[in-house]
Amino acid sequence: EFLKLDLSVKNKRPCILLYHTHSQEAFADSAGSDMTIVQVGDYLAQLLEEKYGFEVIHINTEFDMVEGKLDRSKAYTYAENGIEKILADNPTIEVVIDLHRDGVADTTHLLTNIDGKDMARVMLFNGLSYSKVNGDIAYLNNPYRDDNLAMSLQMQLLGEAYYPGYLRNIYVNAYRYCLHKRGRSMLIEAGAQTNTVGEVKNAMEPLADILNKCLSGEKMIN
């Protein structure tokens, strides 16, 4: 059923909203610089716009900073409030991406090499609004859950076909993570704190290509 869904977009302008619930996520060599996941997002937006023709609204609002201090306790609430206005003002947006970097054991290095470039591995993340213990979580209803899962599946298959070993497993969790505003919403984990900025930026190149393929209607059906 997920593979049958048509996730192609008809209008690329403006089409994609890119933001970062956790704007302060940094990398192994970020110390002494301002390089965080936000700057990685800048590169992804640039690729999507200049190489593939999408118009991207990329916001760098610090949803995880409160009065100058890191505070993630309500970051998703602040992010939801922030993106709601942007979506209301830009009804042509069809794709919403929350770009993160993962947190792993210090001994783990999520790395692959594609065409001679070392790059971080990437994971697609979905909230189910459902738990085995409680069943459906009514107050976290997501009418687009299956559409979001379909997009992750279609992108995962495209990634395995074109860039074997680049994508990690699709991760699912009980909650919603602001993935309920559009039918093509994604939370993407690009590398981890043990990756360098260069490795994570390099990883945006296949990611942009996979996104373009998916949003152009290309599918890999086993």
PDB file of C-alpha atoms in Angstrom:
ATOM      1  CA  GLU A   1       0.000   0.000   0.000  1.00  0.00           C
ATOM      2  CA  PHE A   2       2.825   2.417   0.839  1.00  0.00           C
ATOM      3  CA  LEU A   3       4.540   1.758  -2.474  1.00  0.00           C
ATOM      4  CA  LYS A   4       1.340   2.534  -4.393  1.00  0.00           C
ATOM      5  CA  LEU A   5       1.106   6.057  -2.977  1.00  0.00           C
ATOM      6  CA  ASP A   6       2.077   8.823  -5.385  1.00  0.00           C
ATOM      7  CA  LEU A   7       4.371  11.171  -3.482  1.00  0.00           C
ATOM      8  CA  SER A   8       5.410  13.279  -6.442  1.00  0.00           C
ATOM      9  CA  VAL A   9       4.960  17.034  -6.237  1.00  0.00           C
ATOM     10  CA  LYS A  10       3.589  19.141  -9.081  1.00  0.00           C
ATOM     11  CA  ASN A  11       4.835  22.564  -8.071  1.00  0.00           C
ATOM     12  CA  LYS A  12       8.367  23.187  -6.800  1.00  0.00           C
ATOM     13  CA  ARG A  13       7.851  26.837  -5.751  1.00  0.00           C
ATOM     14  CA  PRO A  14       7.729  27.042  -2.746  1.00  0.00           C
ATOM     15  CA  CYS A  15       7.598  23.373  -1.932  1.00  0.00           C
ATOM     16  CA  ILE A  16       9.834  22.397   0.985  1.00  0.00           C
ATOM     17  CA  LEU A  17      10.036  23.688   4.557  1.00  0.00           C
ATOM     18  CA  LEU A  18      13.293  22.774   6.297  1.00  0.00           C
ATOM     19  CA  TYR A  19      13.840  23.433  10.002  1.00  0.00           C
ATOM     20  CA  HIS A  20      15.642  22.090  13.075  1.00  0.00           C
ATOM     21  CA  THR A  21      13.849  21.353  16.344  1.00  0.00           C
ATOM     22  CA  HIS A  22      17.294  20.858  17.926  1.00  0.00           C
ATOM     23  CA  SER A  23      19.283  23.683  16.367  1.00  0.00           C
ATOM     24  CA  GLN A  24      22.277  23.322  18.685  1.00  0.00           C
ATOM     25  CA  GLU A  25      23.220  19.781  17.650  1.00  0.00           C
ATOM     26  CA  ALA A  26      26.911  19.916  16.772  1.00  0.00           C
ATOM     27  CA  PHE A  27      29.682  17.602  15.563  1.00  0.00           C
ATOM     28  CA  ALA A  28      33.074  16.185  16.489  1.00  0.00           C
ATOM     29  CA  ASP A  29      34.956  19.193  15.130  1.00  0.00           C
ATOM     30  CA  SER A  30      32.403  21.928  15.862  1.00  0.00           C
ATOM     31  CA  ALA A  31      34.250  23.296  18.903  1.00  0.00           C
ATOM     32  CA  GLY A  32      35.314  26.886  18.399  1.00  0.00           C
ATOM     33  CA  SER A  33      32.976  27.394  15.447  1.00  0.00           C
ATOM     34  CA  ASP A  34      29.284  27.974  14.838  1.00  0.00           C
ATOM     35  CA  MET A  35      28.916  24.800  12.768  1.00  0.00           C
ATOM     36  CA  THR A  36      25.773  22.971  13.830  1.00  0.00           C
ATOM     37  CA  ILE A  37      23.016  21.051  12.100  1.00  0.00           C
ATOM     38  CA  VAL A  38      21.658  24.416  10.908  1.00  0.00           C
ATOM     39  CA  GLN A  39      24.664  24.963   8.639  1.00  0.00           C
ATOM     40  CA  VAL A  40      24.266  21.428   7.320  1.00  0.00           C
ATOM     41  CA  GLY A  41      20.676  22.400   6.533  1.00  0.00           C
ATOM     42  CA  ASP A  42      21.974  25.401   4.607  1.00  0.00           C
ATOM     43  CA  TYR A  43      23.879  23.030   2.320  1.00  0.00           C
ATOM     44  CA  LEU A  44      20.908  20.705   1.865  1.00  0.00           C
ATOM     45  CA  ALA A  45      18.690  23.659   0.963  1.00  0.00           C
ATOM     46  CA  GLN A  46      21.317  24.892  -1.496  1.00  0.00           C
ATOM     47  CA  LEU A  47      21.491  21.499  -3.219  1.00  0.00           C
ATOM     48  CA  LEU A  48      17.712  21.168  -3.447  1.00  0.00           C
ATOM     49  CA  GLU A  49      17.390  24.645  -4.912  1.00  0.00           C
ATOM     50  CA  GLU A  50      20.392  24.928  -7.220  1.00  0.00           C
ATOM     51  CA  LYS A  51      20.676  21.335  -8.436  1.00  0.00           C
ATOM     52  CA  TYR A  52      17.067  20.159  -8.393  1.00  0.00           C
ATOM     53  CA  GLY A  53      14.983  23.315  -8.748  1.00  0.00           C
ATOM     54  CA  PHE A  54      12.964  23.154  -5.519  1.00  0.00           C
ATOM     55  CA  GLU A  55      12.175  26.348  -3.650  1.00  0.00           C
ATOM     56  CA  VAL A  56      13.088  25.746  -0.009  1.00  0.00           C
ATOM     57  CA  ILE A  57      12.149  27.821   3.022  1.00  0.00           C
ATOM     58  CA  HIS A  58      14.919  27.097   5.518  1.00  0.00           C
ATOM     59  CA  ILE A  59      14.487  28.546   8.983  1.00  0.00           C
ATOM     60  CA  ASN A  60      17.183  28.622  11.655  1.00  0.00           C
ATOM     61  CA  THR A  61      14.960  29.471  14.634  1.00  0.00           C
ATOM     62  CA  GLU A  62      16.473  28.124  17.862  1.00  0.00           C
ATOM     63  CA  PHE A  63      13.506  26.197  19.225  1.00  0.00           C
ATOM     64  CA  ASP A  64      15.781  24.522  21.805  1.00  0.00           C
ATOM     65  CA  MET A  65      17.131  27.732  23.342  1.00  0.00           C
ATOM     66  CA  VAL A  66      15.285  29.562  26.137  1.00  0.00           C
ATOM     67  CA  GLU A  67      16.698  32.859  27.411  1.00  0.00           C
ATOM     68  CA  GLY A  68      20.081  32.004  25.971  1.00  0.00           C
ATOM     69  CA  LYS A  69      20.290  28.527  27.497  1.00  0.00           C
ATOM     70  CA  LEU A  70      19.862  25.094  25.949  1.00  0.00           C
ATOM     71  CA  ASP A  71      16.427  23.739  26.899  1.00  0.00           C
ATOM     72  CA  ARG A  72      14.859  20.936  24.875  1.00  0.00           C
ATOM     73  CA  SER A  73      11.953  20.271  27.242  1.00  0.00           C
ATOM     74  CA  LYS A  74       9.452  22.099  25.035  1.00  0.00           C
ATOM     75  CA  ALA A  75      11.394  22.284  21.769  1.00  0.00           C
ATOM     76  CA  TYR A  76       8.818  20.317  19.786  1.00  0.00           C
ATOM     77  CA  THR A  77       6.007  22.512  21.109  1.00  0.00           C
ATOM     78  CA  TYR A  78       7.899  25.654  20.107  1.00  0.00           C
ATOM     79  CA  ALA A  79       8.741  24.127  16.734  1.00  0.00           C
ATOM     80  CA  GLU A  80       5.109  23.231  16.070  1.00  0.00           C
ATOM     81  CA  ASN A  81       4.010  26.769  16.849  1.00  0.00           C
ATOM     82  CA  GLY A  82       6.753  28.169  14.665  1.00  0.00           C
ATOM     83  CA  ILE A  83       6.111  26.092  11.576  1.00  0.00           C
ATOM     84  CA  GLU A  84       2.318  26.476  11.783  1.00  0.00           C
ATOM     85  CA  LYS A  85       2.515  30.138  10.787  1.00  0.00           C
ATOM     86  CA  ILE A  86       4.949  29.433   7.954  1.00  0.00           C
ATOM     87  CA  LEU A  87       2.688  26.721   6.568  1.00  0.00           C
ATOM     88  CA  ALA A  88      -0.344  28.988   6.863  1.00  0.00           C
ATOM     89  CA  ASP A  89       1.486  31.754   4.996  1.00  0.00           C
ATOM     90  CA  ASN A  90       2.811  29.344   2.346  1.00  0.00           C
ATOM     91  CA  PRO A  91       0.030  26.882   1.494  1.00  0.00           C
ATOM     92  CA  THR A  92       1.954  25.477  -1.480  1.00  0.00           C
ATOM     93  CA  ILE A  93       4.473  23.795   0.846  1.00  0.00           C
ATOM     94  CA  GLU A  94       4.060  20.034   0.475  1.00  0.00           C
ATOM     95  CA  VAL A  95       7.198  18.709   2.191  1.00  0.00           C
ATOM     96  CA  VAL A  96       8.292  19.390   5.783  1.00  0.00           C
ATOM     97  CA  ILE A  97      11.738  18.232   6.941  1.00  0.00           C
ATOM     98  CA  ASP A  98      13.040  18.406  10.507  1.00  0.00           C
ATOM     99  CA  LEU A  99      16.795  17.802  10.127  1.00  0.00           C
ATOM    100  CA  HIS A 100      18.707  16.493  13.153  1.00  0.00           C
ATOM    101  CA  ARG A 101      21.908  14.697  13.973  1.00  0.00           C
ATOM    102  CA  ASP A 102      21.753  11.564  16.113  1.00  0.00           C
ATOM    103  CA  GLY A 103      23.378  10.885  19.449  1.00  0.00           C
ATOM    104  CA  VAL A 104      25.315   7.590  19.670  1.00  0.00           C
ATOM    105  CA  ALA A 105      27.988   5.921  21.789  1.00  0.00           C
ATOM    106  CA  ASP A 106      31.328   7.701  21.556  1.00  0.00           C
ATOM    107  CA  THR A 107      32.816   4.551  20.018  1.00  0.00           C
ATOM    108  CA  THR A 108      30.311   4.549  17.144  1.00  0.00           C
ATOM    109  CA  HIS A 109      31.220   6.239  13.866  1.00  0.00           C
ATOM    110  CA  LEU A 110      28.379   6.274  11.328  1.00  0.00           C
ATOM    111  CA  LEU A 111      30.425   6.405   8.146  1.00  0.00           C
ATOM    112  CA  THR A 112      30.276   5.217   4.557  1.00  0.00           C
ATOM    113  CA  ASN A 113      32.128   6.120   1.369  1.00  0.00           C
ATOM    114  CA  ILE A 114      30.389   7.003  -1.881  1.00  0.00           C
ATOM    115  CA  ASP A 115      32.349   7.851  -5.007  1.00  0.00           C
ATOM    116  CA  GLY A 116      35.482   8.432  -2.949  1.00  0.00           C
ATOM    117  CA  LYS A 117      33.797  10.746  -0.418  1.00  0.00           C
ATOM    118  CA  ASP A 118      33.585   9.862   3.252  1.00  0.00           C
ATOM    119  CA  MET A 119      30.144  10.731   4.534  1.00  0.00           C
ATOM    120  CA  ALA A 120      27.916  10.187   7.529  1.00  0.00           C
ATOM    121  CA  ARG A 121      25.153   7.635   7.333  1.00  0.00           C
ATOM    122  CA  VAL A 122      21.590   8.933   7.543  1.00  0.00           C
ATOM    123  CA  MET A 123      18.503   7.587   9.304  1.00  0.00           C
ATOM    124  CA  LEU A 124      14.833   8.232   8.571  1.00  0.00           C
ATOM    125  CA  PHE A 125      12.699   8.570  11.723  1.00  0.00           C
ATOM    126  CA  ASN A 126       8.927   8.250  12.142  1.00  0.00           C
ATOM    127  CA  GLY A 127       6.478   8.881  14.965  1.00  0.00           C
ATOM    128  CA  LEU A 128       3.564   6.466  15.084  1.00  0.00           C
ATOM    129  CA  SER A 129       1.228   8.177  17.589  1.00  0.00           C
ATOM    130  CA  TYR A 130       0.830   4.640  18.897  1.00  0.00           C
ATOM    131  CA  SER A 131       2.378   2.446  21.564  1.00  0.00           C
ATOM    132  CA  LYS A 132       2.093  -1.260  22.287  1.00  0.00           C
ATOM    133  CA  VAL A 133       1.055  -0.484  25.845  1.00  0.00           C
ATOM    134  CA  ASN A 134      -1.563   2.219  25.220  1.00  0.00           C
ATOM    135  CA  GLY A 135      -2.552   1.695  21.582  1.00  0.00           C
ATOM    136  CA  ASP A 136      -3.423   4.836  19.618  1.00  0.00           C
ATOM    137  CA  ILE A 137      -2.338   8.026  21.400  1.00  0.00           C
ATOM    138  CA  ALA A 138      -5.418  10.159  20.769  1.00  0.00           C
ATOM    139  CA  TYR A 139      -3.965  13.484  21.889  1.00  0.00           C
ATOM    140  CA  LEU A 140      -1.089  13.010  19.418  1.00  0.00           C
ATOM    141  CA  ASN A 141      -3.260  12.186  16.428  1.00  0.00           C
ATOM    142  CA  ASN A 142      -1.440  12.303  13.100  1.00  0.00           C
ATOM    143  CA  PRO A 143      -3.747  12.050  10.061  1.00  0.00           C
ATOM    144  CA  TYR A 144      -0.669  11.849   7.826  1.00  0.00           C
ATOM    145  CA  ARG A 145       1.087   9.005   9.621  1.00  0.00           C
ATOM    146  CA  ASP A 146       0.752   6.491   6.788  1.00  0.00           C
ATOM    147  CA  ASP A 147       1.770   9.054   4.166  1.00  0.00           C
ATOM    148  CA  ASN A 148       4.888   9.838   6.196  1.00  0.00           C
ATOM    149  CA  LEU A 149       5.707   6.164   6.602  1.00  0.00           C
ATOM    150  CA  ALA A 150       5.210   5.668   2.872  1.00  0.00           C
ATOM    151  CA  MET A 151       7.680   8.444   2.114  1.00  0.00           C
ATOM    152  CA  SER A 152      10.282   6.920   4.421  1.00  0.00           C
ATOM    153  CA  LEU A 153       9.800   3.502   2.827  1.00  0.00           C
ATOM    154  CA  GLN A 154      10.002   4.797  -0.724  1.00  0.00           C
ATOM    155  CA  MET A 155      13.110   6.829   0.104  1.00  0.00           C
ATOM    156  CA  GLN A 156      14.697   3.877   1.916  1.00  0.00           C
ATOM    157  CA  LEU A 157      14.281   1.666  -1.144  1.00  0.00           C
ATOM    158  CA  LEU A 158      15.629   4.365  -3.450  1.00  0.00           C
ATOM    159  CA  GLY A 159      18.596   4.848  -1.137  1.00  0.00           C
ATOM    160  CA  GLU A 160      19.400   1.138  -1.067  1.00  0.00           C
ATOM    161  CA  ALA A 161      19.180   0.958  -4.861  1.00  0.00           C
ATOM    162  CA  TYR A 162      21.372   3.980  -5.636  1.00  0.00           C
ATOM    163  CA  TYR A 163      23.556   4.313  -2.516  1.00  0.00           C
ATOM    164  CA  PRO A 164      23.850   0.914  -0.780  1.00  0.00           C
ATOM    165  CA  GLY A 165      24.846   1.235   2.870  1.00  0.00           C
ATOM    166  CA  TYR A 166      24.164   4.968   3.024  1.00  0.00           C
ATOM    167  CA  LEU A 167      20.846   4.822   4.886  1.00  0.00           C
ATOM    168  CA  ARG A 168      20.474   3.197   8.284  1.00  0.00           C
ATOM    169  CA  ASN A 169      17.292   1.366   9.279  1.00  0.00           C
ATOM    170  CA  ILE A 170      14.035   3.313   9.472  1.00  0.00           C
ATOM    171  CA  TYR A 171      13.460   4.136  13.140  1.00  0.00           C
ATOM    172  CA  VAL A 172       9.937   4.314  14.590  1.00  0.00           C
ATOM    173  CA  ASN A 173       8.821   5.667  17.951  1.00  0.00           C
ATOM    174  CA  ALA A 174       5.522   6.131  19.748  1.00  0.00           C
ATOM    175  CA  TYR A 175       5.207   9.907  19.628  1.00  0.00           C
ATOM    176  CA  ARG A 176       4.437  12.463  16.902  1.00  0.00           C
ATOM    177  CA  TYR A 177       7.411  14.853  16.599  1.00  0.00           C
ATOM    178  CA  CYS A 178       5.540  17.579  14.639  1.00  0.00           C
ATOM    179  CA  LEU A 179       5.036  15.177  11.727  1.00  0.00           C
ATOM    180  CA  HIS A 180       1.292  15.848  11.527  1.00  0.00           C
ATOM    181  CA  LYS A 181       1.185  19.055   9.483  1.00  0.00           C
ATOM    182  CA  ARG A 182       1.744  17.676   5.985  1.00  0.00           C
ATOM    183  CA  GLY A 183       1.565  14.306   4.261  1.00  0.00           C
ATOM    184  CA  ARG A 184       5.233  14.405   3.314  1.00  0.00           C
ATOM    185  CA  SER A 185       6.754  15.169   6.706  1.00  0.00           C
ATOM    186  CA  MET A 186      10.109  13.717   7.673  1.00  0.00           C
ATOM    187  CA  LEU A 187      12.434  13.696  10.646  1.00  0.00           C
ATOM    188  CA  ILE A 188      15.914  12.920   9.347  1.00  0.00           C
ATOM    189  CA  GLU A 189      18.958  12.094  11.496  1.00  0.00           C
ATOM    190  CA  ALA A 190      22.151  13.043   9.628  1.00  0.00           C
ATOM    191  CA  GLY A 191      25.153  11.377  11.210  1.00  0.00           C
ATOM    192  CA  ALA A 192      25.896  11.809  14.907  1.00  0.00           C
ATOM    193  CA  GLN A 193      28.064  13.758  17.330  1.00  0.00           C
ATOM    194  CA  THR A 194      31.039  11.546  16.402  1.00  0.00           C
ATOM    195  CA  ASN A 195      30.966  12.635  12.748  1.00  0.00           C
ATOM    196  CA  THR A 196      32.799  15.662  11.403  1.00  0.00           C
ATOM    197  CA  VAL A 197      31.000  18.585   9.825  1.00  0.00           C
ATOM    198  CA  GLY A 198      32.490  17.620   6.450  1.00  0.00           C
ATOM    199  CA  GLU A 199      31.206  14.052   6.695  1.00  0.00           C
ATOM    200  CA  VAL A 200      27.685  15.246   7.459  1.00  0.00           C
ATOM    201  CA  LYS A 201      27.686  17.922   4.749  1.00  0.00           C
ATOM    202  CA  ASN A 202      28.855  15.337   2.215  1.00  0.00           C
ATOM    203  CA  ALA A 203      25.899  13.185   3.256  1.00  0.00           C
ATOM    204  CA  MET A 204      23.501  15.879   2.060  1.00  0.00           C
ATOM    205  CA  GLU A 205      24.421  15.177  -1.574  1.00  0.00           C
ATOM    206  CA  PRO A 206      22.857  11.682  -1.814  1.00  0.00           C
ATOM    207  CA  LEU A 207      20.044  12.816   0.489  1.00  0.00           C
ATOM    208  CA  ALA A 208      19.092  15.630  -1.894  1.00  0.00           C
ATOM    209  CA  ASP A 209      19.228  13.199  -4.807  1.00  0.00           C
ATOM    210  CA  ILE A 210      17.011  10.641  -3.049  1.00  0.00           C
ATOM    211  CA  LEU A 211      14.524  13.366  -2.094  1.00  0.00           C
ATOM    212  CA  ASN A 212      14.417  14.579  -5.685  1.00  0.00           C
ATOM    213  CA  LYS A 213      13.862  11.065  -7.007  1.00  0.00           C
ATOM    214  CA  CYS A 214      11.049  10.411  -4.533  1.00  0.00           C
ATOM    215  CA  LEU A 215       9.344  13.741  -5.123  1.00  0.00           C
ATOM    216  CA  SER A 216       9.638  13.225  -8.888  1.00  0.00           C
ATOM    217  CA  GLY A 217       7.654  10.001  -8.561  1.00  0.00           C
ATOM    218  CA  GLU A 218      10.455   7.474  -8.985  1.00  0.00           C
ATOM    219  CA  LYS A 219       9.980   4.237  -7.069  1.00  0.00           C
ATOM    220  CA  MET A 220      11.942   1.057  -6.451  1.00  0.00           C
ATOM    221  CA  ILE A 221       9.542  -1.869  -6.128  1.00  0.00           C
ATOM    222  CA  ASN A 222      10.961  -5.190  -4.965  1.00  0.00           C
TER     223      ASN A 222
END
